[in-house]
XYZ file of C-alpha atoms in Angstrom:
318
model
C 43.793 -10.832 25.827
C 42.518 -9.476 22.621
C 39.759 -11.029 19.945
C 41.267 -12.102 17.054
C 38.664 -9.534 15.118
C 39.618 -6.762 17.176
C 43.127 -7.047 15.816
C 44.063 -4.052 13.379
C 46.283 -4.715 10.119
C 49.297 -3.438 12.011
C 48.862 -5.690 14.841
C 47.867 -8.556 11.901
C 51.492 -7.878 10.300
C 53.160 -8.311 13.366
C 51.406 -11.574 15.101
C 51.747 -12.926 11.846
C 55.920 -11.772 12.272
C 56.361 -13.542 15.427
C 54.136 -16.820 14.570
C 56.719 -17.012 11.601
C 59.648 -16.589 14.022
C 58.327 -18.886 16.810
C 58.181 -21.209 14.065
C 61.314 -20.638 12.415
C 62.923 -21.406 15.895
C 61.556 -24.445 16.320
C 62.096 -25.801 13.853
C 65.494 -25.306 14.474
C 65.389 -26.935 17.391
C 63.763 -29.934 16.240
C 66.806 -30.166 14.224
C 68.865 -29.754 16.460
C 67.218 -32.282 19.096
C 67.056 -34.975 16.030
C 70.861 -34.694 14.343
C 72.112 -36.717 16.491
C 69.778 -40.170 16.334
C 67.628 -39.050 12.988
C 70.418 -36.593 10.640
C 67.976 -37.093 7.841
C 65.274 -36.056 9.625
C 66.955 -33.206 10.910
C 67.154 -31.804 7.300
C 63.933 -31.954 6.691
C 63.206 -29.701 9.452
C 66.358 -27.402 9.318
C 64.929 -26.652 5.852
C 61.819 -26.005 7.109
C 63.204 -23.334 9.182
C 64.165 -21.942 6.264
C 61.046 -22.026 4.526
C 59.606 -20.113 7.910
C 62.176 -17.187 8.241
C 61.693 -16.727 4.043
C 58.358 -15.892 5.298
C 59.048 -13.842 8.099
C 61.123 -11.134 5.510
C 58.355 -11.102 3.056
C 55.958 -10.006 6.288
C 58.851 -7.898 7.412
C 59.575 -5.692 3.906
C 55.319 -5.364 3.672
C 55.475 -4.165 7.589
C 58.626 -1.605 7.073
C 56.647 -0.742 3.975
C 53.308 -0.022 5.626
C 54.083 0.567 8.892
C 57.990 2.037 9.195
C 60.536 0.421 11.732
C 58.707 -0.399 14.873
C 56.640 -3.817 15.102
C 54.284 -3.554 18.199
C 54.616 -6.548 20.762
C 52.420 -9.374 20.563
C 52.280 -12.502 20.513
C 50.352 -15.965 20.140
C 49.032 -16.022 23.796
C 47.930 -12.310 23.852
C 45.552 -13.063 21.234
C 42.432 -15.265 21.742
C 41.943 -18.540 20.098
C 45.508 -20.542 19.624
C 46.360 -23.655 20.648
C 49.173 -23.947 24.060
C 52.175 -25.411 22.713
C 53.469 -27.944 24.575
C 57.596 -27.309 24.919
C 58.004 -30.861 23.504
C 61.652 -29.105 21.944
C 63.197 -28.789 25.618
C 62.890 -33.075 25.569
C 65.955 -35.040 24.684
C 66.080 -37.714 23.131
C 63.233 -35.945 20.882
C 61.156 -38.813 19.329
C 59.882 -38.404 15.466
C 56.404 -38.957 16.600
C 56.265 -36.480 18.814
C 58.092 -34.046 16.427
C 55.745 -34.618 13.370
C 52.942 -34.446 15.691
C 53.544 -30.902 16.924
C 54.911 -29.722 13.015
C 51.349 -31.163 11.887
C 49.353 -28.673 14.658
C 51.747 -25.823 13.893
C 51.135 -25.943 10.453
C 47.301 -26.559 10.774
C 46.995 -23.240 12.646
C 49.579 -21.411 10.989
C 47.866 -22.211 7.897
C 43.946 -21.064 9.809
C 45.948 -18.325 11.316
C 46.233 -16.639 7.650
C 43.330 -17.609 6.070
C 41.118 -15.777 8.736
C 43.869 -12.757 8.630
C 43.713 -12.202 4.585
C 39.985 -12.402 5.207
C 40.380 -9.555 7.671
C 42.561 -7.256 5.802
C 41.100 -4.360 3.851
C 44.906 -3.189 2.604
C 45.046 -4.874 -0.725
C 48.692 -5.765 -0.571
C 48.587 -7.434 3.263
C 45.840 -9.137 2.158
C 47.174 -10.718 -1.047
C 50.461 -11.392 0.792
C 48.634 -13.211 3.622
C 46.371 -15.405 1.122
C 50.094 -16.153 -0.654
C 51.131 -17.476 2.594
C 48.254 -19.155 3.303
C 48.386 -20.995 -0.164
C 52.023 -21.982 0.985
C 51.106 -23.416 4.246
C 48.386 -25.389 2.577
C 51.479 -26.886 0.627
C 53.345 -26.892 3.241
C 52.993 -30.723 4.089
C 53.342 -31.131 0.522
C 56.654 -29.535 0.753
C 57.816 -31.590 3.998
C 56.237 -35.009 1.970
C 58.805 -33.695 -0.760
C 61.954 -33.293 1.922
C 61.412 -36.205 3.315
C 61.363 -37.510 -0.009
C 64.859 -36.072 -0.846
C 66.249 -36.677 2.739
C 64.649 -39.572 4.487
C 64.961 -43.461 3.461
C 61.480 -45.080 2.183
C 61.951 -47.465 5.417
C 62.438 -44.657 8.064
C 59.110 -42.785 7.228
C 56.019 -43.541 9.311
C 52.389 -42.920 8.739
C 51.322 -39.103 9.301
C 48.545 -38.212 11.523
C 45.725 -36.221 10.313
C 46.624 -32.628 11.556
C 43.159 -31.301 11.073
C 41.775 -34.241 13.162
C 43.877 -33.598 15.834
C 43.883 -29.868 15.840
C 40.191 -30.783 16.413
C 40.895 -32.532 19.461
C 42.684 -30.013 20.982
C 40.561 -27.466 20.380
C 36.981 -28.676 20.688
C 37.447 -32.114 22.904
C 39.803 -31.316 24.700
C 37.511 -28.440 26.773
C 34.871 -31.112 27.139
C 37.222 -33.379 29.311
C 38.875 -30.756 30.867
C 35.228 -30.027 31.884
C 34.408 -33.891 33.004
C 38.141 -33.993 34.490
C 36.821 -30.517 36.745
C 33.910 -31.219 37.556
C 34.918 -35.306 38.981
C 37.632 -33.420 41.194
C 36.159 -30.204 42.125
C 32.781 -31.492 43.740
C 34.376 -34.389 45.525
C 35.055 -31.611 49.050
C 31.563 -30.542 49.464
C 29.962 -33.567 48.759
C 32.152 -35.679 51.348
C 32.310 -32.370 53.767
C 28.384 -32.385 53.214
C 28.114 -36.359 54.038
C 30.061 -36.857 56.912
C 28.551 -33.426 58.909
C 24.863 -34.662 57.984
C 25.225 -38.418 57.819
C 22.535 -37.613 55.663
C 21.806 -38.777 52.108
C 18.778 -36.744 51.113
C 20.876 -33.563 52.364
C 24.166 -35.058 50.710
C 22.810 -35.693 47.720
C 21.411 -32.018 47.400
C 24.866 -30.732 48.143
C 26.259 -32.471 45.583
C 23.692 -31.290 42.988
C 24.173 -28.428 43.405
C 27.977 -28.480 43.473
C 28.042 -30.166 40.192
C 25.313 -27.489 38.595
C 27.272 -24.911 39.520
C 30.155 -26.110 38.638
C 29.184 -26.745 35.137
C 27.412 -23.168 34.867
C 31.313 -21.484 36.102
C 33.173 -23.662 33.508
C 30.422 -23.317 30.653
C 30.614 -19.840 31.015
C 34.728 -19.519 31.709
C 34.670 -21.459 28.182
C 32.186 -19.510 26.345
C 34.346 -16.305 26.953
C 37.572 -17.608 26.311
C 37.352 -17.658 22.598
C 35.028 -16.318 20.128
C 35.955 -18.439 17.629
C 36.116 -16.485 15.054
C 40.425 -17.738 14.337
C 40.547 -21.414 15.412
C 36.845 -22.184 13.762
C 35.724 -24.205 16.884
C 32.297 -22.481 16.529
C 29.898 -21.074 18.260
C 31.224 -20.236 22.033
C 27.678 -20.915 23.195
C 27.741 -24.064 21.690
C 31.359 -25.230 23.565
C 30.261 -23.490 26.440
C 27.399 -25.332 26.873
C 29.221 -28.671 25.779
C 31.762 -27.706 28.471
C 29.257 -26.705 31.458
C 27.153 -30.226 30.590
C 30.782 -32.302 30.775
C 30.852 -30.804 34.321
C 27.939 -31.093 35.741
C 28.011 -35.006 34.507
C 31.462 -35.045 36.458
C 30.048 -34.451 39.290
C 26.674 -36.126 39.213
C 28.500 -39.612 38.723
C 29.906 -39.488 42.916
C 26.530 -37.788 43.803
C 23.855 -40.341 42.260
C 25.036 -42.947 44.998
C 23.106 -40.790 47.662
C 20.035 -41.691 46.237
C 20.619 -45.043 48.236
C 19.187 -44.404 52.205
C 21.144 -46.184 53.913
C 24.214 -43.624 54.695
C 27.290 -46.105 54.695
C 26.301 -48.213 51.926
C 25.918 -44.662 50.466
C 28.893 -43.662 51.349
C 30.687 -46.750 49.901
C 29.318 -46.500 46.502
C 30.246 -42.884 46.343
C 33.771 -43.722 47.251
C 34.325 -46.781 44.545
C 32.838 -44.618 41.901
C 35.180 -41.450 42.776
C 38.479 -44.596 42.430
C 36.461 -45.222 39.249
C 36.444 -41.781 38.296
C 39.882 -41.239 39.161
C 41.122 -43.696 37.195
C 39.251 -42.990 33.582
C 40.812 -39.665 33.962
C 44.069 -40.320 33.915
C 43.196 -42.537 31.199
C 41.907 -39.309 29.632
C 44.894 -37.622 30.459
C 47.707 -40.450 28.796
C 45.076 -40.386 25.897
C 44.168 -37.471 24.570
C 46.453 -35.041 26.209
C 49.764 -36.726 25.766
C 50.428 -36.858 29.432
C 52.633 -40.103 30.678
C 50.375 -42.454 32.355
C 51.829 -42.899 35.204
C 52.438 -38.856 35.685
C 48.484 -38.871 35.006
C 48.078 -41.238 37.746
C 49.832 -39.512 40.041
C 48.713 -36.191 39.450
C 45.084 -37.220 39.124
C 45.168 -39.784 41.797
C 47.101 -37.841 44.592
C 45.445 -34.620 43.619
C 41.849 -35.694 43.705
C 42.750 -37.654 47.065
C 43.584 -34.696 48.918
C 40.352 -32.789 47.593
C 38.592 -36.042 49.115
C 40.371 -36.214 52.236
C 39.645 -32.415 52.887
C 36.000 -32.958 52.916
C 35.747 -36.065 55.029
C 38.049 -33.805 57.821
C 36.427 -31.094 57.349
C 33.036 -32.552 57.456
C 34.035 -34.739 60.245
C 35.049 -31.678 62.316
């Protein structure tokens, strides 16, 4: 993967082609998936297609312009910093929520995407062509507020989410649960392994510290050096990787604390009802701020971190 300030104007021109066409597509396909239940809704996003490929020619005459013929590959996830789209398109029936939810991210980072790009650009036409679009997409909700306007009945419209907010969320919470959510699971095998080949607490309860410390130290560092921050704005990668590396750790200390008790089996039992605990708050996590169906959560989180559990108590016990 490449920094997003490594990227030359070339390769600028052409992410900036195939965010446009990405785009353009689906928003197509939220058309598509809404004609059928929502037709007025699916105007408002068939013209925002629309809106998208006009962009993608404007980028594509300044390219052929610049550049000649041949647009280098790359794409969103070769380039540091943007958020995973989640495939929400392939659903069916696609709900409006949902829909307006993942227009309001696309256009948050779209809209980032060429504000840090014009920024970048020393080529006095890219650059004023990229701040153009990146006045647009700052309208942009103000054009969709205006289609819905024209296409979808006062009583049919529902109350927006903040895009920013949860562009946020994804991008600078979301790495501090997937840090609590690692750090719970990933500690649970050599802290039980550790217990039930010691019957020890004292030596237990070391294991476990240091499970969850280094833990925390792999993740804080794995997020530090996954994005500099200089497109998405989430800041210093010190800061998030420290934010991270602390969410571990505390996922792990929460299972381990419990062999500060001496005796081993009241220990032990503690442990155990604060891993359900644990398990349980994640999936919460998981249905909350990561859109995942509770009860796919549960299972995933439940079963998963089960069988890390289960392989330390057999292979402890062996």
């Amino acid at each position: 993967m490449k920094d997003f300030s490594d990227l030359s104007e070339r390769e600028l021109m052409a992410l900036a082609i195939a965010l446009e066409e990405e785009d353009s597509r689906i928003y197509d396909e939220f058309a598509e998936g809404l004609r059928e239940n929502y037709p007025d809704t699916a105007k408002v996003f068939a013209a925002m297609a629309e809106e998208e490929n006009g962009h993608r020619h404007r980028l594509l005459d300044l390219f052929r312009t610049r550049f000649g013929n041949h647009i280098p590959l790359i794409r969103r996830q070769d380039v540091r910093g943007f958020v995973e789209r989640k495939p929400v398109w392939l659903s069916r029936p696609l709900g409006l929520d949902t829909v307006r939810k993942q227009a309001e991210l696309m256009e948050a980072e779209t809209k980032r995407f060429y504000i840090r790009a014009a920024r970048q650009s020393q080529d006095v036409a890219i650059r004023q062509l990229l701040g153009d679009l990146a006045a647009e997409e700052r309208r942009h909700e103000a054009t969709a507020e205006r289609l819905e306007a024209k296409y979808v009945p006062e009583g049919v419209r529902e109350k927006e989410h903040d895009a920013e907010r949860r562009l946020f969320l994804l991008q600078i919470v979301q790495p501090g649960l997937a840090g609590l959510m690692d750090g719970s699971v990933s500690t649970l095998a050599p802290l039980f392994a550790a217990a039930f080949a010691t019957h020890s607490t004292s030596e237990t309860f070391l294991v476990g510290l240091a499970a969850a410390v280094g833990a925390g130290i792999s993740m804080g560092f794995a997020e530090a050096l996954s994005d500099n921050g200089s497109l998405t704005g989430r800041g210093s990668p010190w800061l998030r990787g420290a934010v991270c590396g602390l969410m571990t750790t505390l996922g792990g200390i929460g299972h381990t604390l419990p062999y500060l008790i001496p005796d081993f089996w009241t220990a032990t039992a503690v442990a155990i009802a604060v891993v359900l605990a644990e398990l349980a708050v994640i999936a919460w996590i998981r249905n909350r701020y990561m859109d995942t169906p509770l009860l796919s959560a549960a299972f995933q989180v439940v079963v998963g971190g089960l069988l890390v559990f289960g392989t330390g108590i057999l292979i402890g016990s062996s």
